[in-house]
């Protein structure tokens, strides 16, 4: 998979968490010169295994078991209202990054996976872009409200596999799906019924739009 199909032309902040990871390079980890890399607690082990030194290490280090010898460590308390990954994301945003890719943030503890998916919503609601992956599944969020343009996502005609769209919140209005096996036109999705689950690519460019609300978009395919 080519990560450039996922991120914008702007520099990207890569965050590596402590969740399951089959190997960063196998999952499409490919930072460029102007990108920024943050290890969230035990995610440092995956970076070390890949021979990559992060620009920052964030965590309470309950997973890693020790505070690493690094010249840019953000030490957090174990008892706190936010996750290590959330703080890593905030640190990236504070440095001006608006595009994020997360590894080691899906699977494992269900509660942490749900929390990490909410992090994608946090980014989308602030006009930023986040993609979360385990190398097979890619997840992002798009958002729009009365004061913003419609949230839009375009996926390549070369994509193959499945794509699911979920409402993240009470109601998502003006949902349009084009270029997929099952289409919608200015429809409404709710957070209590998974109408958008298990759609399929059909060899056409896929366009996903929401006029008001937030959508979580999940693809399980290899994307060029």
JSON list of C-alpha atoms in Angstrom, two decimals:
[
{"chain": "A", "resi": 1, "resn": "UNK", "atom": "CA", "xyz": [0.00, 0.00, 0.00]},
{"chain": "A", "resi": 2, "resn": "UNK", "atom": "CA", "xyz": [1.18, 3.53, -0.79]},
{"chain": "A", "resi": 3, "resn": "UNK", "atom": "CA", "xyz": [0.64, 5.90, 2.12]},
{"chain": "A", "resi": 4, "resn": "UNK", "atom": "CA", "xyz": [0.72, 8.92, -0.21]},
{"chain": "A", "resi": 5, "resn": "UNK", "atom": "CA", "xyz": [-2.77, 7.96, -1.33]},
{"chain": "A", "resi": 6, "resn": "UNK", "atom": "CA", "xyz": [-3.91, 8.59, 2.24]},
{"chain": "A", "resi": 7, "resn": "UNK", "atom": "CA", "xyz": [-2.26, 11.79, 3.37]},
{"chain": "A", "resi": 8, "resn": "UNK", "atom": "CA", "xyz": [-2.37, 15.27, 1.95]},
{"chain": "A", "resi": 9, "resn": "UNK", "atom": "CA", "xyz": [0.63, 16.97, 0.37]},
{"chain": "A", "resi": 10, "resn": "UNK", "atom": "CA", "xyz": [1.33, 18.71, 3.67]},
{"chain": "A", "resi": 11, "resn": "UNK", "atom": "CA", "xyz": [3.75, 17.07, 6.12]},
{"chain": "A", "resi": 12, "resn": "UNK", "atom": "CA", "xyz": [2.32, 14.26, 8.21]},
{"chain": "A", "resi": 13, "resn": "UNK", "atom": "CA", "xyz": [2.53, 13.33, 11.90]},
{"chain": "A", "resi": 14, "resn": "UNK", "atom": "CA", "xyz": [2.93, 9.59, 12.45]},
{"chain": "A", "resi": 15, "resn": "UNK", "atom": "CA", "xyz": [1.83, 8.21, 15.81]},
{"chain": "A", "resi": 16, "resn": "UNK", "atom": "CA", "xyz": [2.73, 4.68, 16.86]},
{"chain": "A", "resi": 17, "resn": "UNK", "atom": "CA", "xyz": [0.76, 3.20, 19.74]},
{"chain": "A", "resi": 18, "resn": "UNK", "atom": "CA", "xyz": [1.23, 0.06, 21.83]},
{"chain": "A", "resi": 19, "resn": "UNK", "atom": "CA", "xyz": [-1.63, -1.95, 20.29]},
{"chain": "A", "resi": 20, "resn": "UNK", "atom": "CA", "xyz": [-1.18, -4.94, 17.98]},
{"chain": "A", "resi": 21, "resn": "UNK", "atom": "CA", "xyz": [1.21, -4.32, 15.10]},
{"chain": "A", "resi": 22, "resn": "UNK", "atom": "CA", "xyz": [2.47, -6.90, 12.61]},
{"chain": "A", "resi": 23, "resn": "UNK", "atom": "CA", "xyz": [5.47, -4.74, 11.71]},
{"chain": "A", "resi": 24, "resn": "UNK", "atom": "CA", "xyz": [5.49, -1.08, 10.79]},
{"chain": "A", "resi": 25, "resn": "UNK", "atom": "CA", "xyz": [6.98, -1.51, 7.33]},
{"chain": "A", "resi": 26, "resn": "UNK", "atom": "CA", "xyz": [4.44, -4.22, 6.55]},
{"chain": "A", "resi": 27, "resn": "UNK", "atom": "CA", "xyz": [1.66, -1.80, 7.50]},
{"chain": "A", "resi": 28, "resn": "UNK", "atom": "CA", "xyz": [2.71, 1.00, 5.14]},
{"chain": "A", "resi": 29, "resn": "UNK", "atom": "CA", "xyz": [4.79, 3.05, 7.56]},
{"chain": "A", "resi": 30, "resn": "UNK", "atom": "CA", "xyz": [6.74, 5.40, 5.28]},
{"chain": "A", "resi": 31, "resn": "UNK", "atom": "CA", "xyz": [7.49, 8.82, 6.78]},
{"chain": "A", "resi": 32, "resn": "UNK", "atom": "CA", "xyz": [9.11, 11.48, 4.63]},
{"chain": "A", "resi": 33, "resn": "UNK", "atom": "CA", "xyz": [11.74, 14.08, 5.50]},
{"chain": "A", "resi": 34, "resn": "UNK", "atom": "CA", "xyz": [9.35, 16.77, 6.76]},
{"chain": "A", "resi": 35, "resn": "UNK", "atom": "CA", "xyz": [7.15, 14.36, 8.71]},
{"chain": "A", "resi": 36, "resn": "UNK", "atom": "CA", "xyz": [7.14, 14.00, 12.49]},
{"chain": "A", "resi": 37, "resn": "UNK", "atom": "CA", "xyz": [7.13, 10.70, 14.40]},
{"chain": "A", "resi": 38, "resn": "UNK", "atom": "CA", "xyz": [5.73, 10.25, 17.91]},
{"chain": "A", "resi": 39, "resn": "UNK", "atom": "CA", "xyz": [5.88, 7.06, 19.97]},
{"chain": "A", "resi": 40, "resn": "UNK", "atom": "CA", "xyz": [2.98, 6.66, 22.39]},
{"chain": "A", "resi": 41, "resn": "UNK", "atom": "CA", "xyz": [4.32, 4.60, 25.32]},
{"chain": "A", "resi": 42, "resn": "UNK", "atom": "CA", "xyz": [4.87, 0.98, 24.18]},
{"chain": "A", "resi": 43, "resn": "UNK", "atom": "CA", "xyz": [4.74, 2.01, 20.54]},
{"chain": "A", "resi": 44, "resn": "UNK", "atom": "CA", "xyz": [8.41, 2.84, 20.99]},
{"chain": "A", "resi": 45, "resn": "UNK", "atom": "CA", "xyz": [9.18, -0.90, 20.78]},
{"chain": "A", "resi": 46, "resn": "UNK", "atom": "CA", "xyz": [7.73, -1.12, 17.28]},
{"chain": "A", "resi": 47, "resn": "UNK", "atom": "CA", "xyz": [9.80, 1.86, 16.14]},
{"chain": "A", "resi": 48, "resn": "UNK", "atom": "CA", "xyz": [12.96, 0.43, 17.67]},
{"chain": "A", "resi": 49, "resn": "UNK", "atom": "CA", "xyz": [12.30, -2.91, 15.93]},
{"chain": "A", "resi": 50, "resn": "UNK", "atom": "CA", "xyz": [12.01, -1.01, 12.64]},
{"chain": "A", "resi": 51, "resn": "UNK", "atom": "CA", "xyz": [15.23, 0.91, 13.32]},
{"chain": "A", "resi": 52, "resn": "UNK", "atom": "CA", "xyz": [13.40, 4.25, 13.54]},
{"chain": "A", "resi": 53, "resn": "UNK", "atom": "CA", "xyz": [14.13, 6.88, 16.18]},
{"chain": "A", "resi": 54, "resn": "UNK", "atom": "CA", "xyz": [11.03, 8.96, 16.94]},
{"chain": "A", "resi": 55, "resn": "UNK", "atom": "CA", "xyz": [11.08, 12.72, 17.27]},
{"chain": "A", "resi": 56, "resn": "UNK", "atom": "CA", "xyz": [9.09, 12.53, 20.51]},
{"chain": "A", "resi": 57, "resn": "UNK", "atom": "CA", "xyz": [8.06, 9.90, 23.06]},
{"chain": "A", "resi": 58, "resn": "UNK", "atom": "CA", "xyz": [4.83, 10.41, 25.02]},
{"chain": "A", "resi": 59, "resn": "UNK", "atom": "CA", "xyz": [3.37, 8.29, 27.79]},
{"chain": "A", "resi": 60, "resn": "UNK", "atom": "CA", "xyz": [2.90, 7.30, 31.39]},
{"chain": "A", "resi": 61, "resn": "UNK", "atom": "CA", "xyz": [5.06, 4.28, 30.48]},
{"chain": "A", "resi": 62, "resn": "UNK", "atom": "CA", "xyz": [2.91, 1.73, 32.27]},
{"chain": "A", "resi": 63, "resn": "UNK", "atom": "CA", "xyz": [3.15, -0.39, 29.11]},
{"chain": "A", "resi": 64, "resn": "UNK", "atom": "CA", "xyz": [6.80, 0.20, 28.31]},
{"chain": "A", "resi": 65, "resn": "UNK", "atom": "CA", "xyz": [7.75, -0.30, 31.95]},
{"chain": "A", "resi": 66, "resn": "UNK", "atom": "CA", "xyz": [10.42, 2.43, 32.08]},
{"chain": "A", "resi": 67, "resn": "UNK", "atom": "CA", "xyz": [11.04, 6.00, 30.95]},
{"chain": "A", "resi": 68, "resn": "UNK", "atom": "CA", "xyz": [13.14, 5.80, 27.79]},
{"chain": "A", "resi": 69, "resn": "UNK", "atom": "CA", "xyz": [16.44, 7.58, 27.35]},
{"chain": "A", "resi": 70, "resn": "UNK", "atom": "CA", "xyz": [15.34, 10.11, 24.74]},
{"chain": "A", "resi": 71, "resn": "UNK", "atom": "CA", "xyz": [15.96, 13.85, 24.49]},
{"chain": "A", "resi": 72, "resn": "UNK", "atom": "CA", "xyz": [12.27, 14.66, 23.89]},
{"chain": "A", "resi": 73, "resn": "UNK", "atom": "CA", "xyz": [10.12, 12.77, 26.39]},
{"chain": "A", "resi": 74, "resn": "UNK", "atom": "CA", "xyz": [6.67, 13.92, 27.57]},
{"chain": "A", "resi": 75, "resn": "UNK", "atom": "CA", "xyz": [6.03, 12.11, 30.86]},
{"chain": "A", "resi": 76, "resn": "UNK", "atom": "CA", "xyz": [2.37, 11.71, 31.85]},
{"chain": "A", "resi": 77, "resn": "UNK", "atom": "CA", "xyz": [0.69, 10.63, 35.06]},
{"chain": "A", "resi": 78, "resn": "UNK", "atom": "CA", "xyz": [-0.92, 7.18, 35.10]},
{"chain": "A", "resi": 79, "resn": "UNK", "atom": "CA", "xyz": [-4.13, 8.65, 36.55]},
{"chain": "A", "resi": 80, "resn": "UNK", "atom": "CA", "xyz": [-5.43, 11.08, 33.91]},
{"chain": "A", "resi": 81, "resn": "UNK", "atom": "CA", "xyz": [-8.48, 11.88, 31.77]},
{"chain": "A", "resi": 82, "resn": "UNK", "atom": "CA", "xyz": [-6.84, 11.30, 28.39]},
{"chain": "A", "resi": 83, "resn": "UNK", "atom": "CA", "xyz": [-4.94, 8.52, 26.67]},
{"chain": "A", "resi": 84, "resn": "UNK", "atom": "CA", "xyz": [-1.26, 8.58, 25.76]},
{"chain": "A", "resi": 85, "resn": "UNK", "atom": "CA", "xyz": [-2.28, 8.48, 22.10]},
{"chain": "A", "resi": 86, "resn": "UNK", "atom": "CA", "xyz": [-4.55, 11.50, 22.54]},
{"chain": "A", "resi": 87, "resn": "UNK", "atom": "CA", "xyz": [-1.72, 13.52, 24.09]},
{"chain": "A", "resi": 88, "resn": "UNK", "atom": "CA", "xyz": [0.60, 12.46, 21.27]},
{"chain": "A", "resi": 89, "resn": "UNK", "atom": "CA", "xyz": [-2.01, 13.68, 18.78]},
{"chain": "A", "resi": 90, "resn": "UNK", "atom": "CA", "xyz": [-2.36, 17.00, 20.62]},
{"chain": "A", "resi": 91, "resn": "UNK", "atom": "CA", "xyz": [1.42, 17.44, 20.60]},
{"chain": "A", "resi": 92, "resn": "UNK", "atom": "CA", "xyz": [1.47, 16.90, 16.86]},
{"chain": "A", "resi": 93, "resn": "UNK", "atom": "CA", "xyz": [-1.35, 19.42, 16.36]},
{"chain": "A", "resi": 94, "resn": "UNK", "atom": "CA", "xyz": [0.48, 21.94, 18.56]},
{"chain": "A", "resi": 95, "resn": "UNK", "atom": "CA", "xyz": [3.46, 21.66, 16.23]},
{"chain": "A", "resi": 96, "resn": "UNK", "atom": "CA", "xyz": [1.23, 22.59, 13.29]},
{"chain": "A", "resi": 97, "resn": "UNK", "atom": "CA", "xyz": [0.58, 19.17, 11.77]},
{"chain": "A", "resi": 98, "resn": "UNK", "atom": "CA", "xyz": [-2.89, 18.66, 10.30]},
{"chain": "A", "resi": 99, "resn": "UNK", "atom": "CA", "xyz": [-2.46, 15.19, 8.80]},
{"chain": "A", "resi": 100, "resn": "UNK", "atom": "CA", "xyz": [-2.00, 12.13, 11.01]},
{"chain": "A", "resi": 101, "resn": "UNK", "atom": "CA", "xyz": [-1.40, 8.42, 10.48]},
{"chain": "A", "resi": 102, "resn": "UNK", "atom": "CA", "xyz": [-1.75, 6.03, 13.42]},
{"chain": "A", "resi": 103, "resn": "UNK", "atom": "CA", "xyz": [-0.24, 2.55, 13.78]},
{"chain": "A", "resi": 104, "resn": "UNK", "atom": "CA", "xyz": [-0.66, 0.22, 16.76]},
{"chain": "A", "resi": 105, "resn": "UNK", "atom": "CA", "xyz": [-4.06, 1.73, 17.57]},
{"chain": "A", "resi": 106, "resn": "UNK", "atom": "CA", "xyz": [-6.52, -0.90, 16.29]},
{"chain": "A", "resi": 107, "resn": "UNK", "atom": "CA", "xyz": [-7.25, -4.27, 17.87]},
{"chain": "A", "resi": 108, "resn": "UNK", "atom": "CA", "xyz": [-6.10, -5.38, 21.28]},
{"chain": "A", "resi": 109, "resn": "UNK", "atom": "CA", "xyz": [-8.15, -3.84, 24.09]},
{"chain": "A", "resi": 110, "resn": "UNK", "atom": "CA", "xyz": [-11.59, -2.96, 22.73]},
{"chain": "A", "resi": 111, "resn": "UNK", "atom": "CA", "xyz": [-11.92, 0.11, 24.94]},
{"chain": "A", "resi": 112, "resn": "UNK", "atom": "CA", "xyz": [-8.69, 1.54, 23.54]},
{"chain": "A", "resi": 113, "resn": "UNK", "atom": "CA", "xyz": [-9.75, 0.85, 19.97]},
{"chain": "A", "resi": 114, "resn": "UNK", "atom": "CA", "xyz": [-13.00, 2.75, 20.55]},
{"chain": "A", "resi": 115, "resn": "UNK", "atom": "CA", "xyz": [-11.09, 5.59, 22.19]},
{"chain": "A", "resi": 116, "resn": "UNK", "atom": "CA", "xyz": [-8.71, 5.73, 19.24]},
{"chain": "A", "resi": 117, "resn": "UNK", "atom": "CA", "xyz": [-11.60, 5.87, 16.76]},
{"chain": "A", "resi": 118, "resn": "UNK", "atom": "CA", "xyz": [-12.93, 8.83, 18.74]},
{"chain": "A", "resi": 119, "resn": "UNK", "atom": "CA", "xyz": [-9.55, 10.48, 18.23]},
{"chain": "A", "resi": 120, "resn": "UNK", "atom": "CA", "xyz": [-10.23, 10.41, 14.48]},
{"chain": "A", "resi": 121, "resn": "UNK", "atom": "CA", "xyz": [-13.51, 12.21, 15.15]},
{"chain": "A", "resi": 122, "resn": "UNK", "atom": "CA", "xyz": [-11.67, 14.80, 17.27]},
{"chain": "A", "resi": 123, "resn": "UNK", "atom": "CA", "xyz": [-9.38, 15.53, 14.32]},
{"chain": "A", "resi": 124, "resn": "UNK", "atom": "CA", "xyz": [-12.19, 15.66, 11.75]},
{"chain": "A", "resi": 125, "resn": "UNK", "atom": "CA", "xyz": [-14.23, 18.11, 13.83]},
{"chain": "A", "resi": 126, "resn": "UNK", "atom": "CA", "xyz": [-11.23, 20.45, 13.85]},
{"chain": "A", "resi": 127, "resn": "UNK", "atom": "CA", "xyz": [-10.63, 20.32, 10.11]},
{"chain": "A", "resi": 128, "resn": "UNK", "atom": "CA", "xyz": [-7.74, 17.89, 10.36]},
{"chain": "A", "resi": 129, "resn": "UNK", "atom": "CA", "xyz": [-7.24, 14.47, 8.75]},
{"chain": "A", "resi": 130, "resn": "UNK", "atom": "CA", "xyz": [-6.41, 11.20, 10.46]},
{"chain": "A", "resi": 131, "resn": "UNK", "atom": "CA", "xyz": [-5.99, 7.65, 9.17]},
{"chain": "A", "resi": 132, "resn": "UNK", "atom": "CA", "xyz": [-5.67, 4.64, 11.45]},
{"chain": "A", "resi": 133, "resn": "UNK", "atom": "CA", "xyz": [-4.39, 1.31, 10.13]},
{"chain": "A", "resi": 134, "resn": "UNK", "atom": "CA", "xyz": [-3.29, -2.19, 10.94]},
{"chain": "A", "resi": 135, "resn": "UNK", "atom": "CA", "xyz": [-2.01, -2.67, 7.39]},
{"chain": "A", "resi": 136, "resn": "UNK", "atom": "CA", "xyz": [-5.21, -4.29, 6.20]},
{"chain": "A", "resi": 137, "resn": "UNK", "atom": "CA", "xyz": [-7.92, -1.97, 7.50]},
{"chain": "A", "resi": 138, "resn": "UNK", "atom": "CA", "xyz": [-7.79, 1.81, 7.08]},
{"chain": "A", "resi": 139, "resn": "UNK", "atom": "CA", "xyz": [-10.14, 4.06, 9.04]},
{"chain": "A", "resi": 140, "resn": "UNK", "atom": "CA", "xyz": [-10.79, 7.81, 8.89]},
{"chain": "A", "resi": 141, "resn": "UNK", "atom": "CA", "xyz": [-13.53, 10.28, 9.83]},
{"chain": "A", "resi": 142, "resn": "UNK", "atom": "CA", "xyz": [-15.14, 13.14, 7.90]},
{"chain": "A", "resi": 143, "resn": "UNK", "atom": "CA", "xyz": [-17.23, 15.90, 9.42]},
{"chain": "A", "resi": 144, "resn": "UNK", "atom": "CA", "xyz": [-19.40, 18.86, 8.48]},
{"chain": "A", "resi": 145, "resn": "UNK", "atom": "CA", "xyz": [-21.66, 21.25, 10.37]},
{"chain": "A", "resi": 146, "resn": "UNK", "atom": "CA", "xyz": [-23.74, 24.32, 9.51]},
{"chain": "A", "resi": 147, "resn": "UNK", "atom": "CA", "xyz": [-20.61, 26.49, 9.42]},
{"chain": "A", "resi": 148, "resn": "UNK", "atom": "CA", "xyz": [-18.41, 24.16, 7.35]},
{"chain": "A", "resi": 149, "resn": "UNK", "atom": "CA", "xyz": [-18.32, 22.78, 3.85]},
{"chain": "A", "resi": 150, "resn": "UNK", "atom": "CA", "xyz": [-19.62, 19.26, 3.34]},
{"chain": "A", "resi": 151, "resn": "UNK", "atom": "CA", "xyz": [-17.28, 16.58, 4.60]},
{"chain": "A", "resi": 152, "resn": "UNK", "atom": "CA", "xyz": [-15.96, 14.67, 1.60]},
{"chain": "A", "resi": 153, "resn": "UNK", "atom": "CA", "xyz": [-13.73, 11.69, 0.91]},
{"chain": "A", "resi": 154, "resn": "UNK", "atom": "CA", "xyz": [-12.70, 10.30, -2.47]},
{"chain": "A", "resi": 155, "resn": "UNK", "atom": "CA", "xyz": [-11.27, 6.81, -2.89]},
{"chain": "A", "resi": 156, "resn": "UNK", "atom": "CA", "xyz": [-9.47, 5.57, -5.99]},
{"chain": "A", "resi": 157, "resn": "UNK", "atom": "CA", "xyz": [-11.07, 3.54, -8.79]},
{"chain": "A", "resi": 158, "resn": "UNK", "atom": "CA", "xyz": [-8.21, 1.05, -8.25]},
{"chain": "A", "resi": 159, "resn": "UNK", "atom": "CA", "xyz": [-9.39, 0.18, -4.73]},
{"chain": "A", "resi": 160, "resn": "UNK", "atom": "CA", "xyz": [-10.77, -3.29, -4.17]},
{"chain": "A", "resi": 161, "resn": "UNK", "atom": "CA", "xyz": [-12.51, -4.80, -1.20]},
{"chain": "A", "resi": 162, "resn": "UNK", "atom": "CA", "xyz": [-15.04, -3.53, 1.31]},
{"chain": "A", "resi": 163, "resn": "UNK", "atom": "CA", "xyz": [-15.93, -0.09, 2.64]},
{"chain": "A", "resi": 164, "resn": "UNK", "atom": "CA", "xyz": [-18.23, 0.68, 5.57]},
{"chain": "A", "resi": 165, "resn": "UNK", "atom": "CA", "xyz": [-19.65, 4.03, 6.65]},
{"chain": "A", "resi": 166, "resn": "UNK", "atom": "CA", "xyz": [-20.91, 4.62, 10.19]},
{"chain": "A", "resi": 167, "resn": "UNK", "atom": "CA", "xyz": [-22.60, 7.61, 11.81]},
{"chain": "A", "resi": 168, "resn": "UNK", "atom": "CA", "xyz": [-20.51, 8.89, 14.72]},
{"chain": "A", "resi": 169, "resn": "UNK", "atom": "CA", "xyz": [-23.10, 10.69, 16.79]},
{"chain": "A", "resi": 170, "resn": "UNK", "atom": "CA", "xyz": [-26.88, 10.88, 16.85]},
{"chain": "A", "resi": 171, "resn": "UNK", "atom": "CA", "xyz": [-27.58, 11.65, 13.17]},
{"chain": "A", "resi": 172, "resn": "UNK", "atom": "CA", "xyz": [-25.59, 12.30, 10.00]},
{"chain": "A", "resi": 173, "resn": "UNK", "atom": "CA", "xyz": [-27.58, 14.16, 7.33]},
{"chain": "A", "resi": 174, "resn": "UNK", "atom": "CA", "xyz": [-27.07, 14.59, 3.62]},
{"chain": "A", "resi": 175, "resn": "UNK", "atom": "CA", "xyz": [-25.07, 11.38, 3.24]},
{"chain": "A", "resi": 176, "resn": "UNK", "atom": "CA", "xyz": [-24.23, 10.56, -0.38]},
{"chain": "A", "resi": 177, "resn": "UNK", "atom": "CA", "xyz": [-22.34, 7.49, -1.57]},
{"chain": "A", "resi": 178, "resn": "UNK", "atom": "CA", "xyz": [-21.34, 7.21, -5.22]},
{"chain": "A", "resi": 179, "resn": "UNK", "atom": "CA", "xyz": [-19.21, 4.73, -7.13]},
{"chain": "A", "resi": 180, "resn": "UNK", "atom": "CA", "xyz": [-19.97, 1.87, -4.73]},
{"chain": "A", "resi": 181, "resn": "UNK", "atom": "CA", "xyz": [-22.16, -1.22, -5.08]},
{"chain": "A", "resi": 182, "resn": "UNK", "atom": "CA", "xyz": [-24.78, 0.33, -2.79]},
{"chain": "A", "resi": 183, "resn": "UNK", "atom": "CA", "xyz": [-25.39, 4.05, -3.27]},
{"chain": "A", "resi": 184, "resn": "UNK", "atom": "CA", "xyz": [-27.11, 6.72, -1.21]},
{"chain": "A", "resi": 185, "resn": "UNK", "atom": "CA", "xyz": [-28.34, 10.15, -2.25]},
{"chain": "A", "resi": 186, "resn": "UNK", "atom": "CA", "xyz": [-28.80, 12.85, 0.41]},
{"chain": "A", "resi": 187, "resn": "UNK", "atom": "CA", "xyz": [-29.71, 10.18, 2.96]},
{"chain": "A", "resi": 188, "resn": "UNK", "atom": "CA", "xyz": [-29.73, 10.13, 6.74]},
{"chain": "A", "resi": 189, "resn": "UNK", "atom": "CA", "xyz": [-27.69, 7.74, 8.89]},
{"chain": "A", "resi": 190, "resn": "UNK", "atom": "CA", "xyz": [-28.13, 7.33, 12.62]},
{"chain": "A", "resi": 191, "resn": "UNK", "atom": "CA", "xyz": [-25.86, 6.10, 15.37]},
{"chain": "A", "resi": 192, "resn": "UNK", "atom": "CA", "xyz": [-28.30, 3.31, 16.25]},
{"chain": "A", "resi": 193, "resn": "UNK", "atom": "CA", "xyz": [-28.55, 1.45, 12.91]},
{"chain": "A", "resi": 194, "resn": "UNK", "atom": "CA", "xyz": [-25.54, 0.34, 10.77]},
{"chain": "A", "resi": 195, "resn": "UNK", "atom": "CA", "xyz": [-27.05, 0.94, 7.31]},
{"chain": "A", "resi": 196, "resn": "UNK", "atom": "CA", "xyz": [-23.63, 1.70, 5.82]},
{"chain": "A", "resi": 197, "resn": "UNK", "atom": "CA", "xyz": [-21.86, -1.52, 6.82]},
{"chain": "A", "resi": 198, "resn": "UNK", "atom": "CA", "xyz": [-20.15, -3.81, 4.26]},
{"chain": "A", "resi": 199, "resn": "UNK", "atom": "CA", "xyz": [-20.44, -1.87, 1.02]},
{"chain": "A", "resi": 200, "resn": "UNK", "atom": "CA", "xyz": [-18.20, -2.81, -1.92]},
{"chain": "A", "resi": 201, "resn": "UNK", "atom": "CA", "xyz": [-15.85, -1.13, -4.38]},
{"chain": "A", "resi": 202, "resn": "UNK", "atom": "CA", "xyz": [-16.86, -1.71, -8.03]},
{"chain": "A", "resi": 203, "resn": "UNK", "atom": "CA", "xyz": [-13.84, -0.41, -9.92]},
{"chain": "A", "resi": 204, "resn": "UNK", "atom": "CA", "xyz": [-15.02, 3.20, -9.99]},
{"chain": "A", "resi": 205, "resn": "UNK", "atom": "CA", "xyz": [-13.94, 6.28, -8.07]},
{"chain": "A", "resi": 206, "resn": "UNK", "atom": "CA", "xyz": [-15.89, 6.25, -4.81]},
{"chain": "A", "resi": 207, "resn": "UNK", "atom": "CA", "xyz": [-17.19, 9.52, -3.38]},
{"chain": "A", "resi": 208, "resn": "UNK", "atom": "CA", "xyz": [-18.47, 9.80, 0.19]},
{"chain": "A", "resi": 209, "resn": "UNK", "atom": "CA", "xyz": [-20.10, 13.00, 1.46]},
{"chain": "A", "resi": 210, "resn": "UNK", "atom": "CA", "xyz": [-21.88, 14.20, 4.59]},
{"chain": "A", "resi": 211, "resn": "UNK", "atom": "CA", "xyz": [-23.57, 17.61, 4.81]},
{"chain": "A", "resi": 212, "resn": "UNK", "atom": "CA", "xyz": [-24.10, 17.67, 8.57]},
{"chain": "A", "resi": 213, "resn": "UNK", "atom": "CA", "xyz": [-22.65, 15.30, 11.12]},
{"chain": "A", "resi": 214, "resn": "UNK", "atom": "CA", "xyz": [-19.72, 12.91, 11.33]},
{"chain": "A", "resi": 215, "resn": "UNK", "atom": "CA", "xyz": [-19.01, 9.68, 9.48]},
{"chain": "A", "resi": 216, "resn": "UNK", "atom": "CA", "xyz": [-16.46, 7.01, 10.25]},
{"chain": "A", "resi": 217, "resn": "UNK", "atom": "CA", "xyz": [-15.21, 5.43, 7.01]},
{"chain": "A", "resi": 218, "resn": "UNK", "atom": "CA", "xyz": [-13.56, 2.02, 7.19]},
{"chain": "A", "resi": 219, "resn": "UNK", "atom": "CA", "xyz": [-11.94, 0.27, 4.24]},
{"chain": "A", "resi": 220, "resn": "UNK", "atom": "CA", "xyz": [-10.55, -3.25, 4.15]},
{"chain": "A", "resi": 221, "resn": "UNK", "atom": "CA", "xyz": [-8.54, -3.37, 0.94]},
{"chain": "A", "resi": 222, "resn": "UNK", "atom": "CA", "xyz": [-5.18, -2.70, -0.62]},
{"chain": "A", "resi": 223, "resn": "UNK", "atom": "CA", "xyz": [-5.12, 0.89, -1.86]},
{"chain": "A", "resi": 224, "resn": "UNK", "atom": "CA", "xyz": [-2.71, 2.20, -4.50]}
]
